[in-house]
CSV table of C-alpha atoms and ligand atoms in Angstrom, one decimal:
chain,number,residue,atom,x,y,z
A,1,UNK,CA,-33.7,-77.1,0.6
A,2,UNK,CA,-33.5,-80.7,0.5
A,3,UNK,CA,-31.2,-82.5,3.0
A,4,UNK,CA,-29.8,-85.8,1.2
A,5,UNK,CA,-28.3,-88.4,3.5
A,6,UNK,CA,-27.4,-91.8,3.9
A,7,UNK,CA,-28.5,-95.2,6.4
A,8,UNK,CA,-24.8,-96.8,6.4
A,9,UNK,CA,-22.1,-98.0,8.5
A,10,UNK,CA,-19.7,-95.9,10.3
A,11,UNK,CA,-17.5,-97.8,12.0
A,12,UNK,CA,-17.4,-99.0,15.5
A,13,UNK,CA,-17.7,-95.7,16.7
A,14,UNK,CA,-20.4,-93.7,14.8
A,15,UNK,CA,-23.4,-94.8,14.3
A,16,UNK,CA,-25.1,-95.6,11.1
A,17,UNK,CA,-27.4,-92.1,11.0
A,18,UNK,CA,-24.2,-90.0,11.1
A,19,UNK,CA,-24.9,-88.5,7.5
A,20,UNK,CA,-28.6,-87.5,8.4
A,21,UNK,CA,-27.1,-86.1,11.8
A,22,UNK,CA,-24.7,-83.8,10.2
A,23,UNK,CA,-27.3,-83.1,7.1
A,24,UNK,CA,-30.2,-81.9,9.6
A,25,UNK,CA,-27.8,-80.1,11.9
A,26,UNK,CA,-26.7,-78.0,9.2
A,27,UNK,CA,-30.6,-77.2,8.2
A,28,UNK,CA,-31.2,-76.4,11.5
A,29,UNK,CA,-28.4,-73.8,11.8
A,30,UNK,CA,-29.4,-72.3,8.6
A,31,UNK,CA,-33.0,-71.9,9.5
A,32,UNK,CA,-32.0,-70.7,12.6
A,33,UNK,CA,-29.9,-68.2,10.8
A,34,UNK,CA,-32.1,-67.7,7.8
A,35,UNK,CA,-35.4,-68.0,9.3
A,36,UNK,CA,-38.4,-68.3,7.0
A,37,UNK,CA,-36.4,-67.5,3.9
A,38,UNK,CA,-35.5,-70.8,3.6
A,39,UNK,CA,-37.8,-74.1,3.8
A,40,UNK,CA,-36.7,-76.8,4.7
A,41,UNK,CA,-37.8,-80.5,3.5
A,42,UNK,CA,-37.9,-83.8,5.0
A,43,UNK,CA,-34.2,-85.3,4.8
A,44,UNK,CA,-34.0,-88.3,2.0
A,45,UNK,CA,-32.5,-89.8,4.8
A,46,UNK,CA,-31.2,-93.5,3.1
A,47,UNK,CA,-29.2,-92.8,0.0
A,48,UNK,CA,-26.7,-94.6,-2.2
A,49,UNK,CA,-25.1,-96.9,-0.4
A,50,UNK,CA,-24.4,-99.9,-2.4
A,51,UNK,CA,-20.3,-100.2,-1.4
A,52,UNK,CA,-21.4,-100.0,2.0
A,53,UNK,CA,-23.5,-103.5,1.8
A,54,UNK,CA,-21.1,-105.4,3.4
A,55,UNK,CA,-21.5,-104.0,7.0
A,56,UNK,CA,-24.7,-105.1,8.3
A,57,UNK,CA,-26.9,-101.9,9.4
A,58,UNK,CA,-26.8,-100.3,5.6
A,59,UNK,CA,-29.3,-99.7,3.4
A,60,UNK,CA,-29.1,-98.4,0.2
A,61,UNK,CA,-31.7,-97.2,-2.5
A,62,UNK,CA,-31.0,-97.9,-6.2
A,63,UNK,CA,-29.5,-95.0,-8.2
A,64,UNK,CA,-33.1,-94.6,-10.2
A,65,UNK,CA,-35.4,-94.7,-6.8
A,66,UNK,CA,-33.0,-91.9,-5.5
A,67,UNK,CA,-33.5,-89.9,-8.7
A,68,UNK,CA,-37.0,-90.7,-8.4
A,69,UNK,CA,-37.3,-90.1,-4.8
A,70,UNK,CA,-35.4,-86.9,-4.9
A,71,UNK,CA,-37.6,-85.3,-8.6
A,72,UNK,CA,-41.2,-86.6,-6.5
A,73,UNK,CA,-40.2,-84.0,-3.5
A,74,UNK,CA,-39.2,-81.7,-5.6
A,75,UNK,CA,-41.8,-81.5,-7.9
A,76,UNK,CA,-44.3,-81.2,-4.7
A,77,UNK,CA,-42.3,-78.1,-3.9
A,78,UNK,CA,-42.9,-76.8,-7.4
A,79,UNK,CA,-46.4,-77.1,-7.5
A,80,UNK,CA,-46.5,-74.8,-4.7
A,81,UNK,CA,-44.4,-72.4,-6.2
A,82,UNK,CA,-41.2,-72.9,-5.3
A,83,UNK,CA,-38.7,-72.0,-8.4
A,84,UNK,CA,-35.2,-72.0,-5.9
A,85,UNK,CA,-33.8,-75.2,-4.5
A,86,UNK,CA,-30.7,-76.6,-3.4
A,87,UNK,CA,-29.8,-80.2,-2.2
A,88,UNK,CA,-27.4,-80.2,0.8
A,89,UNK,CA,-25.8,-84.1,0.4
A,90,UNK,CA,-23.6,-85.5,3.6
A,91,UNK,CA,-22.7,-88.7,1.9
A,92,UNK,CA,-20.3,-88.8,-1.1
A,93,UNK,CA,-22.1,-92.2,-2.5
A,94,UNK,CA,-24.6,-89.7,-3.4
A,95,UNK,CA,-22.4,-87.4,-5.6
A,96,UNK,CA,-22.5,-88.9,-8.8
A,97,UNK,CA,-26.5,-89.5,-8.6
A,98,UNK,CA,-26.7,-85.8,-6.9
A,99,UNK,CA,-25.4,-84.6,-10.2
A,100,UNK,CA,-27.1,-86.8,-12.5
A,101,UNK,CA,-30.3,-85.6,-10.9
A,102,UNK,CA,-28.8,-81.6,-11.3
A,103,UNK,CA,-28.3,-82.0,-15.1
A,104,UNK,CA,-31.7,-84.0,-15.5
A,105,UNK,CA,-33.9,-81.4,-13.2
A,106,UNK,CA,-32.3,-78.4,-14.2
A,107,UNK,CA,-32.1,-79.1,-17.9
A,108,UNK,CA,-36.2,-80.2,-17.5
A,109,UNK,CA,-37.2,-77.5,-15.2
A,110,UNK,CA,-36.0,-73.9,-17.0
A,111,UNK,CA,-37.8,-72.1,-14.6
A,112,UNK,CA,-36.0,-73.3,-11.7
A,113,UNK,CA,-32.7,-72.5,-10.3
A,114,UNK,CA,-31.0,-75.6,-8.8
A,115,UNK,CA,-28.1,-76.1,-7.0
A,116,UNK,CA,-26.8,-79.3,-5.4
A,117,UNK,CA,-24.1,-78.8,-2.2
A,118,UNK,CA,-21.8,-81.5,-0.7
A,119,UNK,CA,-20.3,-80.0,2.6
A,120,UNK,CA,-16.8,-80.7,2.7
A,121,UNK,CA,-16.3,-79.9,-1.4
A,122,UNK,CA,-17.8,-76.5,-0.8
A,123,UNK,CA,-15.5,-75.5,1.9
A,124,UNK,CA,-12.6,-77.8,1.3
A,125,UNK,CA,-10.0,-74.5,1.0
A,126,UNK,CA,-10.8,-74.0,4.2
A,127,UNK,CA,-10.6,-77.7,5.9
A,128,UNK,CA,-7.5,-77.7,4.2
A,129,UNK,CA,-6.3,-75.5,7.1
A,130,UNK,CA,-6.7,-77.4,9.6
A,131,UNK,CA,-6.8,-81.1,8.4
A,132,UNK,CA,-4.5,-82.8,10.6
A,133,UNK,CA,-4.4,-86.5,9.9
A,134,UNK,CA,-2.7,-85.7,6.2
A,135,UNK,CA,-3.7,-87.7,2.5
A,136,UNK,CA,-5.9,-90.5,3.4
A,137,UNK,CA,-6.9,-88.9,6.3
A,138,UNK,CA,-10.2,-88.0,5.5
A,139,UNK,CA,-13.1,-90.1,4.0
A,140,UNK,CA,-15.6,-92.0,6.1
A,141,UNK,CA,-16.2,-91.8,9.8
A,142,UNK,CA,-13.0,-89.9,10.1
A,143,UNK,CA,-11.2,-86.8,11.1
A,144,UNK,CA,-14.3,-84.4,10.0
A,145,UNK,CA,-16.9,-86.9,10.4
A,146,UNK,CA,-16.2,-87.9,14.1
A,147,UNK,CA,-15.3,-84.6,15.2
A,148,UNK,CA,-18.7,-82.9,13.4
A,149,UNK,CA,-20.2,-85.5,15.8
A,150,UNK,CA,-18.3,-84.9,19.0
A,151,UNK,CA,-19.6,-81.5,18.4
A,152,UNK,CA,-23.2,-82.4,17.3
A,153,UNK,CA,-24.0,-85.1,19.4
A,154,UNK,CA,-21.3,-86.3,21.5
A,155,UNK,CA,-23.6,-88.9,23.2
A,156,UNK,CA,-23.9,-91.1,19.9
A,157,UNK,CA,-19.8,-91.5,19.5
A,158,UNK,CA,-18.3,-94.5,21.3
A,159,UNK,CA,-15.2,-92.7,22.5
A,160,UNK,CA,-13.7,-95.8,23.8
A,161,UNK,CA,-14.3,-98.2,20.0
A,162,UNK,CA,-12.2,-95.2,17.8
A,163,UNK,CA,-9.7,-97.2,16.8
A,164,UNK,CA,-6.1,-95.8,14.8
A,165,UNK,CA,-5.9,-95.2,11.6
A,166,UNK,CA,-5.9,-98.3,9.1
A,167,UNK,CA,-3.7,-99.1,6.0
A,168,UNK,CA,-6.3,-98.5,3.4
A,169,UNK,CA,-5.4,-101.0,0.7
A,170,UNK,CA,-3.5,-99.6,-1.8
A,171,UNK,CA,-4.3,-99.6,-5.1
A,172,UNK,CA,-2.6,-97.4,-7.7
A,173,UNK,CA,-1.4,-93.4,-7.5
A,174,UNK,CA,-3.8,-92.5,-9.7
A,175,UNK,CA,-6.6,-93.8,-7.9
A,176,UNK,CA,-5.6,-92.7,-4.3
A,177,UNK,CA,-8.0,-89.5,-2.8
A,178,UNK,CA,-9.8,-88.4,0.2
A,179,UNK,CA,-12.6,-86.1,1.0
A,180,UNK,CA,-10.4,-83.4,0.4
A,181,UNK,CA,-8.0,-84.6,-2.7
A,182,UNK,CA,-9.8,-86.0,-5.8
A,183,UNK,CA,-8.5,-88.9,-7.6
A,184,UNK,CA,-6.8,-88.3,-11.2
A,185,UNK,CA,-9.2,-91.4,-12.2
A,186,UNK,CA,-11.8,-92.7,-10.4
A,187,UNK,CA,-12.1,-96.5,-9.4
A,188,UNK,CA,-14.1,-98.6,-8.3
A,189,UNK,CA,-13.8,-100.2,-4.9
A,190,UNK,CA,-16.4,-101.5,-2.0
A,191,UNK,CA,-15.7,-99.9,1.6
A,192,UNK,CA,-14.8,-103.3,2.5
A,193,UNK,CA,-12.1,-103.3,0.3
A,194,UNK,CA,-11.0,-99.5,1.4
A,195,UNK,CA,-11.1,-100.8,5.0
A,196,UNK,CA,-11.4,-103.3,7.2
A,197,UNK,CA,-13.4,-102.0,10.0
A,198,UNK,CA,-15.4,-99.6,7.7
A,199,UNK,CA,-13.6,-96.8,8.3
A,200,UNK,CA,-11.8,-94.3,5.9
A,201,UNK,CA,-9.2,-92.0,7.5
A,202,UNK,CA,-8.2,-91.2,10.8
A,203,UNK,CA,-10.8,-90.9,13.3
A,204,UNK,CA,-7.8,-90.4,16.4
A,205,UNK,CA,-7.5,-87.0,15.1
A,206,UNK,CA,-11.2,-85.6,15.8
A,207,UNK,CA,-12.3,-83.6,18.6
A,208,UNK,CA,-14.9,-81.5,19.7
A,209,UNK,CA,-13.5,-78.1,19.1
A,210,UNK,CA,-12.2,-79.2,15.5
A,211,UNK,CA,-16.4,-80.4,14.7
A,212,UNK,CA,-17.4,-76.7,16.0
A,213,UNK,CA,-14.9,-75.1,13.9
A,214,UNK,CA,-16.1,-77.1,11.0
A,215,UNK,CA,-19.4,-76.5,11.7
A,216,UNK,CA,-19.1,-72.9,12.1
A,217,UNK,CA,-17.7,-72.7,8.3
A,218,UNK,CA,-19.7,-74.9,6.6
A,219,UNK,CA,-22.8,-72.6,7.8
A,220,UNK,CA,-21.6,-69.6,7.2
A,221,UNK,CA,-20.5,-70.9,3.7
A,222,UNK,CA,-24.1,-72.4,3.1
A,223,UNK,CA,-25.8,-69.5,4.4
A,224,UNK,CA,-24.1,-67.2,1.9
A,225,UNK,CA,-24.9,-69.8,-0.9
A,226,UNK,CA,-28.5,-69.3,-0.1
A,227,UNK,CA,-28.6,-65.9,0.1
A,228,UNK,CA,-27.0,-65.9,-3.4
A,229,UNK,CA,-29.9,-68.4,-4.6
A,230,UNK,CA,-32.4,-65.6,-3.2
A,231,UNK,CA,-31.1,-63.1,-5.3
A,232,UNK,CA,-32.5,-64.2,-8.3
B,1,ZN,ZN1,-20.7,-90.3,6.6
């Protein structure tokens, strides 16, 4: 497994290695859970971060170093025989590139079977449940993301800089989405022009228990994913 992440802003109160955070704490809990069934690699921990640029702290590789990046670690598991892997991405910046590189390794590699998992998308029936702050609500450094902190590593959120929830600019209702409602078409916007203060959603809605509930799902979801992957 190879945890994908991203070096960005997350607004006052996150701090820019959220993604890799929530990233490695998942692939510790699965190799806690799976043990030596699974292996593990170094997180790619700066990703795709281009819209991100205007908050000082980001960085951001080029779509064809990520591709790059992401084939070179790959490959170094497939000399040694591995033949099953799966990307676990925490940053949506990296989706589109994440399934640029599926279609490319898969289609070159016929001996492989690869899989490519962004956390909220594979569970999002389930954070449906319980997703308080409504459309909009959820998107960057918001009611997910800070409360999957609060739970991981409550030290690193600045309780006291979460501010409300901001009008996102609107654009049109075609464009309009969150992590957990897709856009009919997809446009083109900076997170600058989102937000702002850099943040998506509605952070006043996290808490602990809410990031341990999340948590709890999205492990038990990616454990059964691999386990699936191991049956071939
Ligand atoms: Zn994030």
């Amino acid at each position: 497994m190879l945890p994908v992440a991203a070096v960005e802003q997350h607004g006052p109160h996150l701090p820019i290695a959220t993604d890799r955070m929530i990233a490695e704490y998942f692939a510790e809990q699965l190799n806690a859970r799976l043990g030596a069934s699974v292996l593990v690699l170094p997180t790619v921990a700066v990703g795709c971060s281009e819209h991100h640029m205007d908050f000082p702290g980001s960085l951001t590789l080029r779509h064809e170093t990520f591709l790059s990046v992401c084939e070179q670690y790959l490959l170094s598991a497939h000399r040694h025989g591995f033949r099953n892997l799966l990307i676990l991405n925490s940053h949506g910046g990296n989706r589109g590139v994440c399934q640029v590189f599926l279609e490319k390794f898969g289609a070159e590699h016929p001996d492989c079977q690869i899989a490519v998992v962004s956390w909220w998308r594979m569970v999002s029936n389930e954070l449906f449940e319980f997703n308080e702050s409504g459309p909009g609500g959820v998107g960057h450094a918001c009611e997910f993301e800070t409360s999957l902190m609060m739970h991981i590593s409550p030290n690193s959120v600045r309780m006291d800089a979460i501010e409300p929830r901001a009008n996102n600019t609107p654009t049109y209702d075609w464009a309009e989405e969150d992590l957990l409602r897709p856009s009919r078409v997809s446009l083109h916007r900076s997170m600058k022009q989102i937000s702002p203060n850099g943040v998506w959603g509605d952070p006043t809605k996290a808490n602990a228990d809410k990031g341990k509930k999340i948590a709890e799902i999205v492990c038990q979801a990616l454990s059964g994913v691999v386990k699936d992957l191991a049956k071939r």
